[in-house]
Structures are given as C-alpha cells and as structure tokens.
Short mmCIF file of C-alpha atoms and ligand atoms in Angstrom, two decimals:
data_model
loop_
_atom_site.label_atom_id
_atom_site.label_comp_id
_atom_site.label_asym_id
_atom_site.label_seq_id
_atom_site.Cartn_x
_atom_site.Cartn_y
_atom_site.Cartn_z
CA UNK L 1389 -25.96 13.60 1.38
CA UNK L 1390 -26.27 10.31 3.29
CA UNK L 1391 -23.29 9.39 5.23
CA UNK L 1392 -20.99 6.30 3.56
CA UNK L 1393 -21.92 2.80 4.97
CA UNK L 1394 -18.77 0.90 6.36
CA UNK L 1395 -18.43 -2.59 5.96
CA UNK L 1396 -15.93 -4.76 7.73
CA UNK L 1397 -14.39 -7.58 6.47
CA UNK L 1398 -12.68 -9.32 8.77
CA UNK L 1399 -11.35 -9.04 12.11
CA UNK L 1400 -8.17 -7.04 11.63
CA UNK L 1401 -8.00 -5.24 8.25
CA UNK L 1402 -10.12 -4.52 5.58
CA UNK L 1403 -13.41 -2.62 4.89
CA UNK L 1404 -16.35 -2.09 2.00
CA UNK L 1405 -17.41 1.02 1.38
CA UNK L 1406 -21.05 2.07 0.27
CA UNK L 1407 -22.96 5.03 -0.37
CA UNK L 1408 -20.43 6.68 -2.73
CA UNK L 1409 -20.36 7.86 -6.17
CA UNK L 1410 -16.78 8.16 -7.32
CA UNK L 1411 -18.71 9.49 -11.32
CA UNK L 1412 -19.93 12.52 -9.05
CA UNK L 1413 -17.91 14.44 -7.10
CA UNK L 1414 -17.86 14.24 -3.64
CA UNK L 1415 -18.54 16.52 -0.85
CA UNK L 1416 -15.76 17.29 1.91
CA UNK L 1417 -17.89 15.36 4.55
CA UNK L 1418 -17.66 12.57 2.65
CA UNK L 1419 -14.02 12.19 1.91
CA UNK L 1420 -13.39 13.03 5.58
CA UNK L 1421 -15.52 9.90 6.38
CA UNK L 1422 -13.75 7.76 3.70
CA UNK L 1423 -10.59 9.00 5.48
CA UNK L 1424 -11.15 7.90 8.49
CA UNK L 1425 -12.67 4.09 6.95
CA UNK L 1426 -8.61 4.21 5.33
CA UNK L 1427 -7.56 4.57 8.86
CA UNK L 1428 -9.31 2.57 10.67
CA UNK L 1429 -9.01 -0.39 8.38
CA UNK L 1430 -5.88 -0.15 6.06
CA UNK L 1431 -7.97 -0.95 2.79
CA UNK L 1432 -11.21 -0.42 1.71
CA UNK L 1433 -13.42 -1.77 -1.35
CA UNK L 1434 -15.67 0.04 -3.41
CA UNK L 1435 -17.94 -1.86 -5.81
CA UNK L 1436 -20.03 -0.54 -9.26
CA UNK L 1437 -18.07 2.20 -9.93
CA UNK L 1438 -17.66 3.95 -12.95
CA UNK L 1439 -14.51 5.52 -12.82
CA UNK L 1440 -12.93 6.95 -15.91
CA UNK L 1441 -8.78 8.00 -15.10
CA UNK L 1442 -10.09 11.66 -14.93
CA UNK L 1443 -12.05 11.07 -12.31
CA UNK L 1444 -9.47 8.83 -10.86
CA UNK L 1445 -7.30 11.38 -11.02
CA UNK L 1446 -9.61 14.11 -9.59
CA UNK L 1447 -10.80 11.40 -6.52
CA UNK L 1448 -6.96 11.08 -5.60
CA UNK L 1449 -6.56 14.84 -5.77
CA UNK L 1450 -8.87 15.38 -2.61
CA UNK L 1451 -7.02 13.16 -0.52
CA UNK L 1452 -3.98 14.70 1.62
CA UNK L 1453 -2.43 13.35 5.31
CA UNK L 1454 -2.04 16.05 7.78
CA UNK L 1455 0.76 18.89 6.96
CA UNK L 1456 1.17 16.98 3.22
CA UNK L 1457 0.97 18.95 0.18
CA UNK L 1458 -1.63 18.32 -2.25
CA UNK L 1459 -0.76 16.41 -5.40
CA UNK L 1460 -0.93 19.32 -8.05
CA UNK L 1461 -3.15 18.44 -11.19
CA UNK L 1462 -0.04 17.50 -13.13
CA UNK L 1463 1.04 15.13 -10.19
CA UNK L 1464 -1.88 12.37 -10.18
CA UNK L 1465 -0.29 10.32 -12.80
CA UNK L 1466 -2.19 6.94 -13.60
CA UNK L 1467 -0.37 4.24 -13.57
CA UNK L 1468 -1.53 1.20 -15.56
CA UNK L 1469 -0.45 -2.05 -14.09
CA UNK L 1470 -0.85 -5.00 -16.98
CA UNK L 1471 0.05 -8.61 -17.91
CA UNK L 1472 -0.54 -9.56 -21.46
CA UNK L 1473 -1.70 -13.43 -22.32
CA UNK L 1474 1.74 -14.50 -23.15
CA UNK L 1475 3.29 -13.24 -20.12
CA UNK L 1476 4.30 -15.19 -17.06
CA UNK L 1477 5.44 -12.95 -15.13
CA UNK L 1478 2.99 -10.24 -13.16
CA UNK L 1479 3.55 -6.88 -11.74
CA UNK L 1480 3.51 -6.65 -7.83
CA UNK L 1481 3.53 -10.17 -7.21
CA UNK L 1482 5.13 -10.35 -3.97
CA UNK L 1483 4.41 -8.58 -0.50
CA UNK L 1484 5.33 -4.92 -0.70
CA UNK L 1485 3.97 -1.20 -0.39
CA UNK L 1486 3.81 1.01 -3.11
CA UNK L 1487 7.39 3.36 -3.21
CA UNK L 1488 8.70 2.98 0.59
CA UNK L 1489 12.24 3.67 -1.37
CA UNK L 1490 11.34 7.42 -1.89
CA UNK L 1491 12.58 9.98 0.79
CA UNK L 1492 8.61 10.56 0.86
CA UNK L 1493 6.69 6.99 0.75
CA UNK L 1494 2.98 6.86 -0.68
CA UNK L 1495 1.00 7.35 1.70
CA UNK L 1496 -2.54 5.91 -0.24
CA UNK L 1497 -2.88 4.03 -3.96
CA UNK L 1498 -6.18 3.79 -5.24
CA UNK L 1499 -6.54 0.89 -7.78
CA UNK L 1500 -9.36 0.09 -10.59
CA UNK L 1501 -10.08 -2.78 -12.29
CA UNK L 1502 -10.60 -2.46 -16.06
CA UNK L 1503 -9.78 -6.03 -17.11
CA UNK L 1504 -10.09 -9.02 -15.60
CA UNK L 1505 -9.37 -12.85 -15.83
CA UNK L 1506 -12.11 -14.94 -15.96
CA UNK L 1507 -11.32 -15.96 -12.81
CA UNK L 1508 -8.49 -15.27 -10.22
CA UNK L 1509 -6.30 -12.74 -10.07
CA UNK L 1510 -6.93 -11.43 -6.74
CA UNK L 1511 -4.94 -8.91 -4.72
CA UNK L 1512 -4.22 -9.86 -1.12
CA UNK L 1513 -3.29 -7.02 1.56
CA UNK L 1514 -2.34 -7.91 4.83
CA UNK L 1515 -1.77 -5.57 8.43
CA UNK L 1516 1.22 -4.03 9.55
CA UNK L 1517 -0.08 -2.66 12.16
CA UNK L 1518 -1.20 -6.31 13.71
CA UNK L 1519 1.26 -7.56 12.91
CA UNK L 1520 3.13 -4.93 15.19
CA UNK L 1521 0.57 -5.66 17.67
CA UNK L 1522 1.33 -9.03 18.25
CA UNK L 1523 5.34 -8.74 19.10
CA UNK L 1524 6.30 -8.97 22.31
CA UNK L 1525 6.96 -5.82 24.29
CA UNK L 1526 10.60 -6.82 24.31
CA UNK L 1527 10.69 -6.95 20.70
CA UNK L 1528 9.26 -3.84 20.24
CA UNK L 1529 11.78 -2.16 22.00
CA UNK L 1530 14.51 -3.47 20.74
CA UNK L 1531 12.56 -2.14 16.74
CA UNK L 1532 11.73 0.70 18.28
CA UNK L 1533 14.37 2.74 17.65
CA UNK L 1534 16.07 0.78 14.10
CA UNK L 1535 15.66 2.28 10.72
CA UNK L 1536 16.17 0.26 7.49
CA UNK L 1537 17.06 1.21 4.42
CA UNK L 1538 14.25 0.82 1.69
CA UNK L 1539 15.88 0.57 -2.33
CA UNK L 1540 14.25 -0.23 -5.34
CA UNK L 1541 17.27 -1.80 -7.31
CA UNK L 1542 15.76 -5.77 -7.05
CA UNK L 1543 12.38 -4.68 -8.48
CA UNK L 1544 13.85 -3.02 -11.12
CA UNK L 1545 15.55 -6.02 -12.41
CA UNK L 1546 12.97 -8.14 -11.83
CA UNK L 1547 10.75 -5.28 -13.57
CA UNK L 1548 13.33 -5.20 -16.54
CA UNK L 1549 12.10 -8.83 -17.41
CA UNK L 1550 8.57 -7.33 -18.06
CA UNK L 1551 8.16 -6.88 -22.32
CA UNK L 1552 6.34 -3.33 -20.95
CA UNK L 1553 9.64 -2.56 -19.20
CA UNK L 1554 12.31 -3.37 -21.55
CA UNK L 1555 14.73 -0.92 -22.13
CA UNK L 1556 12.91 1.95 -19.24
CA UNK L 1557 15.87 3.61 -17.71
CA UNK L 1558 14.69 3.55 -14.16
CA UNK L 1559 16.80 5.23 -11.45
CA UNK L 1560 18.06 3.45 -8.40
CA UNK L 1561 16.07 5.22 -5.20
CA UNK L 1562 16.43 4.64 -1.37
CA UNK L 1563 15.69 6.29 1.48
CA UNK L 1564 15.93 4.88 5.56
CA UNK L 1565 12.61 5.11 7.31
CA UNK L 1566 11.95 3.80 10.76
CA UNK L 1567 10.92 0.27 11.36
CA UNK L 1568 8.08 1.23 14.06
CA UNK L 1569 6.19 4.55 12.22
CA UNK L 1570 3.14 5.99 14.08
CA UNK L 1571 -0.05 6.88 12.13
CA UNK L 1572 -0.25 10.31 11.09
CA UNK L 1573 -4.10 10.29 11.68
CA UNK L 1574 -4.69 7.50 13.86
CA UNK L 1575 -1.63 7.67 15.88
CA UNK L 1576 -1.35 3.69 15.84
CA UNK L 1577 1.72 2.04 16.04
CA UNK L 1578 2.74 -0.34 13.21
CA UNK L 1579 5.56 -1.96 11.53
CA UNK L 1580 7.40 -0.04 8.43
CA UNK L 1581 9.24 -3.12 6.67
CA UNK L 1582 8.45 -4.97 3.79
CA UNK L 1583 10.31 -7.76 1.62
CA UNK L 1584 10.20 -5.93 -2.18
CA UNK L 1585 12.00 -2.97 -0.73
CA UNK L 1586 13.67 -2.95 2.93
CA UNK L 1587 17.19 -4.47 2.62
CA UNK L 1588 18.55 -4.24 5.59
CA UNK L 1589 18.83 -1.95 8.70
CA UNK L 1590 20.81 1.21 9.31
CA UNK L 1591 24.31 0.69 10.75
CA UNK L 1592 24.22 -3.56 10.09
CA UNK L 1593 25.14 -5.33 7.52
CA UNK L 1594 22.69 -7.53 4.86
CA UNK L 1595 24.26 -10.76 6.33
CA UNK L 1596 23.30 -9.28 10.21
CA UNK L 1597 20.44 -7.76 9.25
CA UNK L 1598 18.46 -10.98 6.92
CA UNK L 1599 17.32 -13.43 10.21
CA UNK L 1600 15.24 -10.42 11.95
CA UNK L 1601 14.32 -8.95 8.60
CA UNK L 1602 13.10 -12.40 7.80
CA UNK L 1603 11.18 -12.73 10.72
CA UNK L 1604 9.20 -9.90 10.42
CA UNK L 1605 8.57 -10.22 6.74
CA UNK L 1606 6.80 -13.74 7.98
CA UNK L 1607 5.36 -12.03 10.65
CA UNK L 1608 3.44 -9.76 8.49
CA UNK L 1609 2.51 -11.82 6.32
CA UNK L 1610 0.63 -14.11 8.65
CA UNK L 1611 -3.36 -15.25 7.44
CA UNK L 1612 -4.49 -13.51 10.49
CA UNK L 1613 -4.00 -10.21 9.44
CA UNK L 1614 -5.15 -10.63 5.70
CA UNK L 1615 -7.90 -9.77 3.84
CA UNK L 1616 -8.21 -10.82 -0.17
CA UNK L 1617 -9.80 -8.86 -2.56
CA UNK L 1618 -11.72 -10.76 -5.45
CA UNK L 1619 -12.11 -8.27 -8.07
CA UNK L 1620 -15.18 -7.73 -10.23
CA UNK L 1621 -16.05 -5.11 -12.93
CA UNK L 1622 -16.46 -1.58 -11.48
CA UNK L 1623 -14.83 -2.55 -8.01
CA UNK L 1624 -11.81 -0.11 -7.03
CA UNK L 1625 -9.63 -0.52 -3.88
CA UNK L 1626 -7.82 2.18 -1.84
CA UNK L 1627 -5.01 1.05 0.54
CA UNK L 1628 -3.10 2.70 3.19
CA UNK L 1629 0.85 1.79 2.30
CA UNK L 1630 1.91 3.24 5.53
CA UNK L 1631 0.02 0.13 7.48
CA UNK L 1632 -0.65 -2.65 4.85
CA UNK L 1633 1.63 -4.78 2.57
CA UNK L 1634 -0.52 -6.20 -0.67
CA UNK L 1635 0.16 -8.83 -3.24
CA UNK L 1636 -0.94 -9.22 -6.40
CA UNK L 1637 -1.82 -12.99 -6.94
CA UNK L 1638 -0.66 -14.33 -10.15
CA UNK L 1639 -2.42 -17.47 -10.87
CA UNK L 1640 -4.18 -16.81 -14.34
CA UNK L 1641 -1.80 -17.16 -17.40
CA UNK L 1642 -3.10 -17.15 -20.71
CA UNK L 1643 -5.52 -14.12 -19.81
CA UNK L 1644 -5.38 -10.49 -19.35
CA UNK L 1645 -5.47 -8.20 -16.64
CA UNK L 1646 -5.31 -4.22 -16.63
CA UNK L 1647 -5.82 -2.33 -13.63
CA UNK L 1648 -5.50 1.89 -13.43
CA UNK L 1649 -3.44 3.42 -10.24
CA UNK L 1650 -3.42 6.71 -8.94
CA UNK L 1651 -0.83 7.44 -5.92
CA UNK L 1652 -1.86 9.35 -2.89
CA UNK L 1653 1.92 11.40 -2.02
CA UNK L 1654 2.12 10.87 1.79
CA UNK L 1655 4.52 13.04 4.48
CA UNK L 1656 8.27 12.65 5.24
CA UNK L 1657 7.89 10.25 8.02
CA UNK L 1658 9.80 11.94 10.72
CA UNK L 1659 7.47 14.47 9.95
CA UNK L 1660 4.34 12.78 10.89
CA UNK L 1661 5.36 12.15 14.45
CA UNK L 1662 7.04 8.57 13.62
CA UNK L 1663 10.52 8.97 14.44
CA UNK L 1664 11.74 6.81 17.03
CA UNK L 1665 12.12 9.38 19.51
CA UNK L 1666 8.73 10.51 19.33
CA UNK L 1667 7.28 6.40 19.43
CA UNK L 1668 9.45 5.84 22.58
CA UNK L 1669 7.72 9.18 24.00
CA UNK L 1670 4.26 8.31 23.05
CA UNK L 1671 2.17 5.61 24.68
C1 LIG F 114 0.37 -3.23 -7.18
O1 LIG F 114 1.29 -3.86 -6.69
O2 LIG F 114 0.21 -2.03 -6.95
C2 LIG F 114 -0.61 -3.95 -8.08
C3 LIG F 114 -1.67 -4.67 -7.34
C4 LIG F 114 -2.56 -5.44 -8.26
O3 LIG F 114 -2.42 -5.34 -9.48
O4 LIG F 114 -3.43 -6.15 -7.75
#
C-alpha cells in the first residue's frame, strides 16, 4: 500500500489527504500516517469518498490517543447534524469544539457530507495552538496555570429552539480543564478555551473572568489561523478538538444540509501530560 499524500492548506492549520479509501479498510500503517497528518495540522480533508455510517463507524473505531480506551462497537454513535428548508437557525454555528463540557473532551470528530446547499454552507476551523503561539510569554504564564470551567447549559437552550430538539431532555454537563493543554502526541502547547462552552475560570467569577475570556476567544478566532472547508459530495473532514475551534457557516436558508458525525473519545486531560504542572515543567 502506497503511503497517504499530505496536502497543506495554508500556513498554520489545515491539510488534504490523498491516497485513502475510507470503502476499504485500512491498514495500521496507514491510520498511523493519518494520525500523525491530525497532529500536525488540526484538520484534514478527504475528498470522493464513499462512506456509508458503517464504515464511518468502523473508520472512527481505529482511532485512539495514547493510554485512551477504544470506543467499543456500541460507542461510535453517528450523529446527524441537519437544518431543514424552513429553518433559520443551524447547528454549530458559532466557534466551539465538540463536548469540552465532559470530564473526558473529544479528542477527534470525523464529519461527512450527505447533503448539501447549492452553494455555501461551509465549515470554518481555526488554530488553537497559534493562536497560543502568538501570546506573549508573559501572558502565557500568567494562563499557564488557570483552568476554566467548560458547561453545556447555553447550547442547550439555544439547541432547544431547534424543531429536531424540542422536547430532548438533555442533561446539564461541566467539567474544568486547563486553559494551556499539551498535545498528547505532538506535545505542542495550545490554548483549551472556546466561546460555546468555557464560562469562566476556576476560582473567579463570570463578571472577572469575561474581559480575558473575551480576549482569547478573539484571539483564536483570528483569519490567520483559519482554514475553510467548502464542502462537495463525497468530501469528509476529521478535526482535532483538542487544538482547533470550527464553525459551521450558516448562510443558505431555504435549502438543506445533512452531515453524519462520528466522535473520536479522547483522554482525561491531566492524563495526557497537560496539567499545568507538567506545562510549567516542560519546555
Ligand atoms: C459541528 O459543529 O460539529 C457541525 C459542523 C458542521 O456542520 O459543519
């Protein structure tokens, strides 16, 4: 088997992938190789696939971050993420990463188009980890050893608006992670904060917490470290929640989109080497 061809994008995120058959299954080389793309550039494309949720399903299955469990069969759930013609209002249209409430955050979602508008409905990711980069080294102390509290009680009533919602009982989740995490395979350093699920930081208050938390929302959501995804049949992205935010751009009412997700499960974060002990300790 011919090794996968890497494409970059551009400069600081963002990857296409060629030479793989997601119908087939795939040899370990391989997904060690699209690993390390995921790692190396927070989200990478694959075009032409034919990708039924089974094989989803199965492709998620041989993914796993050092000292995580696999997801058992039963675990692999496919999401389907829709907006109808009469609806306004989209799913994951605003900067976030996929579950950074739970005690154990994604660590990979792997998204396939099955119906698109006619035109737009792009999904835009951008880099936490430039975005970490480029603070100052003063600024980086001072995050280095913060936590902030991640809850998913504002999406849910936002969600609750949805007609596909109406009436789901979610539960109210949250978990504190820290704001600087280290890569569990890469080791890089990048920022763990996004604005549809950190709320504030441990020990302040909302009020203290909003003008930093503000700050570094805008920070990461600078052009710089973006790279847009224009979907076409058969094209399926896999992103890296522990070191990109994405956004779903909602600018095609009156037409229909479906996309299938499967969720990678990712590693306690303390775990992986990312408390703030260990990223004050580590160059
Ligand atoms: C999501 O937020 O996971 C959905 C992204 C998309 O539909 O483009």
């Amino acid at each position: 088997m011919d090794d996968i061809s890497v494409t970059r994008i551009n400069g600081l995120i963002g990857a296409e992938i060629g030479n793989v058959d997601m119908s087939k299954d795939i040899n370990d080389r391989t997904i060690e190789q699209i690993t390390k793309a995921l790692a190396e550039n927070g989200v990478i494309f694959f075009r032409d696939q034919d990708l039924s949720a089974d094989r989803q399903r199965a492709f998620a299955r041989r993914f796993a971050l050092p000292g995580a469990k696999r997801a058992p069969v039963a675990d692999a759930q496919i999401t389907m993420i829709e907006k109808e013609e009469q609806q306004l209002k989209n799913v994951g249209g605003g900067w976030h990463a996929d579950q950074t409430f739970n005690e154990v955050p994604s660590w990979g979602s792997i998204l396939a188009a099955k119906v698109l508008p006619s035109a737009g409905g792009d999904t835009v990711f951008a880099s936490l980890a430039a975005a970490y980069d480029d603070l100052s080294e003063g600024m980086k102390t001072q995050l280095e050893t913060m936590r902030a509290e991640h809850n998913n009680e504002r999406v849910i009533t936002s969600m609750s608006l949805l007609p596909q919602y109406a009436g789901a009982k979610a539960k109210v989740v949250k978990a504190t992670h820290p704001v600087v995490i280290r890569h569990p395979i890469t080791g890089r350093k990048s920022l763990f904060v996004n604005r549809g699920y950190t709320t504030h930081f441990e020990g302040w208050t909302q009020e203290e917490s909003a003008p930093l938390l503000q700050y570094l929302f805008q920070k990461c959501e600078r052009p710089e470290y973006q790279v847009r995804l224009k979907w076409r049949p058969g094209t399926v992205a896999f992103w890296d929640n522990l070191q990109v935010l994405h956004y779903a751009v909602n600018d095609y009412h009156g037409e229909r989109r479906v996309m299938q997700r499967v969720s990678v499960s990712g590693i306690r974060l303390d775990r992986a080497g990312c408390t703030a002990a260990a990223c004050v300790s580590q160059p």
